[in-house]
Amino acid sequence: MSEAAAKPIPEVTPEMAPFWAAAKERRLVVQRCAACGHLRFPARAVCSACWSREAEWAPVCGRGEVFSVVVMHQAADPAFAALAPYAVAVVALEEGVHLLSGIVDCGAHDVSIGMAVEVAFEPRGPELLLPVFRPVRPSGAAR
Ligand code: ZN
């Protein structure tokens, strides 16, 4: 079984459906308050800044830096056990919104706060592409 196939497939809830539809096209979007422009992720019914219920989905650049990171030595989900240790990070995008995400293409212990990362899309099951983040490498240093 491949690594990707072994991981659990996220549930696509109605409020997050636009996020998954964009990811399938390798685009990263977050929810934006239509009243005040506040960005938020994951989707919520009400803006935490102005309490408006009007929201839309907005593209973001997919670049940012690691805001915080934990290295999981014991997987919370059995499907991740074979992957431990792995890094789960809060990524602060350039637009200011924070996303909880896995960091790929780098050892779990090599993930550091402030590290520049960019979005990548990892297949999950037959239908989904899951946005994850990988270190930004200097140009010309492709692996
Ligand atoms: Zn708002």
Coordinates of C-alpha atoms and ligand atoms in Angstrom, one line a residue:
M1 CA 0.0 0.0 0.0
S2 CA 1.4 3.4 -0.9
E3 CA 1.9 6.1 1.8
A4 CA -0.8 8.2 0.3
A5 CA -3.3 5.4 0.1
A6 CA -2.7 4.5 3.8
K7 CA -3.6 7.9 5.1
P8 CA -7.2 8.6 6.0
I9 CA -9.4 10.4 3.4
P10 CA -10.8 13.7 4.7
E11 CA -14.5 14.1 4.9
V12 CA -15.7 16.8 2.5
T13 CA -18.3 18.7 4.5
P14 CA -20.7 21.0 2.7
E15 CA -19.1 24.2 4.2
M16 CA -15.6 23.0 3.1
A17 CA -16.6 21.7 -0.4
P18 CA -15.3 24.9 -2.2
F19 CA -11.9 24.3 -0.6
W20 CA -11.7 20.7 -1.9
A21 CA -13.0 21.7 -5.3
A22 CA -10.2 24.3 -5.6
A23 CA -7.6 21.8 -4.3
K24 CA -8.5 19.4 -7.0
E25 CA -7.4 22.1 -9.4
R26 CA -4.2 22.6 -7.4
R27 CA -5.5 26.0 -6.1
L28 CA -5.4 27.0 -2.4
V29 CA -8.4 29.0 -1.2
V30 CA -9.5 30.2 2.2
Q31 CA -12.8 31.7 3.4
R32 CA -13.0 35.5 3.3
C33 CA -15.6 37.6 5.1
A34 CA -17.6 39.5 2.4
A35 CA -18.2 42.3 4.9
C36 CA -14.8 43.1 6.3
G37 CA -12.4 41.0 4.3
H38 CA -11.1 39.0 7.2
L39 CA -9.5 35.7 6.1
R40 CA -10.3 32.5 8.0
F41 CA -9.6 28.8 7.8
P42 CA -11.3 26.4 8.2
A43 CA -14.7 27.6 7.2
R44 CA -16.9 29.1 9.9
A45 CA -20.5 30.4 9.8
V46 CA -19.7 33.7 11.4
C47 CA -16.8 36.2 11.0
S48 CA -14.8 36.4 14.2
A49 CA -13.8 40.0 13.4
C50 CA -17.2 41.5 12.6
W51 CA -19.8 38.8 13.1
S52 CA -21.0 39.0 9.5
R53 CA -22.5 35.8 8.1
E54 CA -21.6 36.8 4.5
A55 CA -18.6 34.9 3.2
E56 CA -16.8 34.0 0.0
W57 CA -13.8 31.9 -1.0
A58 CA -10.6 33.7 -2.0
P59 CA -7.4 32.5 -3.6
V60 CA -4.2 32.8 -1.5
C61 CA -0.6 32.5 -2.8
G62 CA 0.2 29.3 -1.0
R63 CA 3.5 30.6 0.4
G64 CA 4.2 31.3 4.0
E65 CA 6.3 30.2 6.9
V66 CA 6.0 27.8 9.8
F67 CA 4.4 29.5 12.7
S68 CA 4.5 26.5 15.1
V69 CA 5.3 22.8 14.7
V70 CA 4.8 19.6 16.7
V71 CA 6.5 16.3 15.8
M72 CA 4.2 13.4 16.2
H73 CA 6.1 10.3 17.5
Q74 CA 2.9 8.4 18.3
A75 CA 0.3 8.8 15.7
A76 CA -3.1 9.9 16.9
D77 CA -4.7 8.0 14.0
P78 CA -3.6 4.4 13.4
A79 CA -3.4 5.2 9.7
F80 CA -0.5 7.5 10.4
A81 CA 1.5 5.1 12.6
A82 CA 3.8 4.0 9.9
L83 CA 4.7 7.6 9.1
A84 CA 5.8 8.6 12.6
P85 CA 7.7 10.7 13.4
Y86 CA 6.0 13.3 11.2
A87 CA 5.5 17.0 11.5
V88 CA 2.2 18.9 11.9
A89 CA 2.6 22.6 11.6
V90 CA 0.6 25.8 11.8
V91 CA 1.6 27.6 8.6
A92 CA 1.2 31.4 8.5
L93 CA 0.4 32.3 4.9
E94 CA 1.7 35.6 3.5
E95 CA -1.9 36.8 3.6
G96 CA -1.9 36.4 7.4
V97 CA -4.2 33.4 7.7
H98 CA -3.1 30.3 9.6
L99 CA -3.6 26.7 8.4
L100 CA -2.9 23.5 10.2
S101 CA -1.1 21.2 7.8
G102 CA 1.4 18.4 7.3
I103 CA 4.9 19.3 6.2
V104 CA 6.3 17.0 3.5
D105 CA 9.5 16.6 1.5
C106 CA 11.6 17.1 4.7
G107 CA 12.4 15.2 7.8
A108 CA 10.0 15.8 10.7
H109 CA 12.9 17.1 12.9
D110 CA 14.1 19.5 10.1
V111 CA 10.9 21.6 10.3
S112 CA 11.7 24.8 12.2
I113 CA 9.7 27.8 13.1
G114 CA 10.1 30.6 10.5
M115 CA 11.0 28.1 7.8
A116 CA 9.7 29.2 4.4
V117 CA 7.1 26.8 2.9
E118 CA 4.9 26.5 -0.1
V119 CA 1.8 24.6 -0.8
A120 CA 1.9 21.2 -2.5
F121 CA -1.0 18.9 -3.3
E122 CA -1.0 15.3 -2.1
P123 CA -3.4 12.7 -3.5
R124 CA -5.8 11.3 -0.8
G125 CA -7.9 8.5 -2.1
P126 CA -9.3 8.5 -5.7
E127 CA -11.0 11.8 -5.5
L128 CA -9.1 14.3 -3.4
L129 CA -5.9 16.4 -3.5
L130 CA -4.9 17.5 0.0
P131 CA -3.0 20.8 0.4
V132 CA 0.2 20.2 2.4
F133 CA 3.3 22.3 2.6
R134 CA 6.9 21.7 1.7
P135 CA 10.1 23.7 2.3
V136 CA 10.8 26.3 -0.3
R137 CA 14.1 25.3 -1.8
P138 CA 16.5 27.8 -3.5
S139 CA 15.9 27.8 -7.2
G140 CA 18.1 25.3 -9.0
A141 CA 18.1 23.0 -6.0
A142 CA 15.3 20.8 -7.3
R143 CA 15.3 17.3 -6.0
Ligands
ZN1 ZN -15.9 40.2 8.9

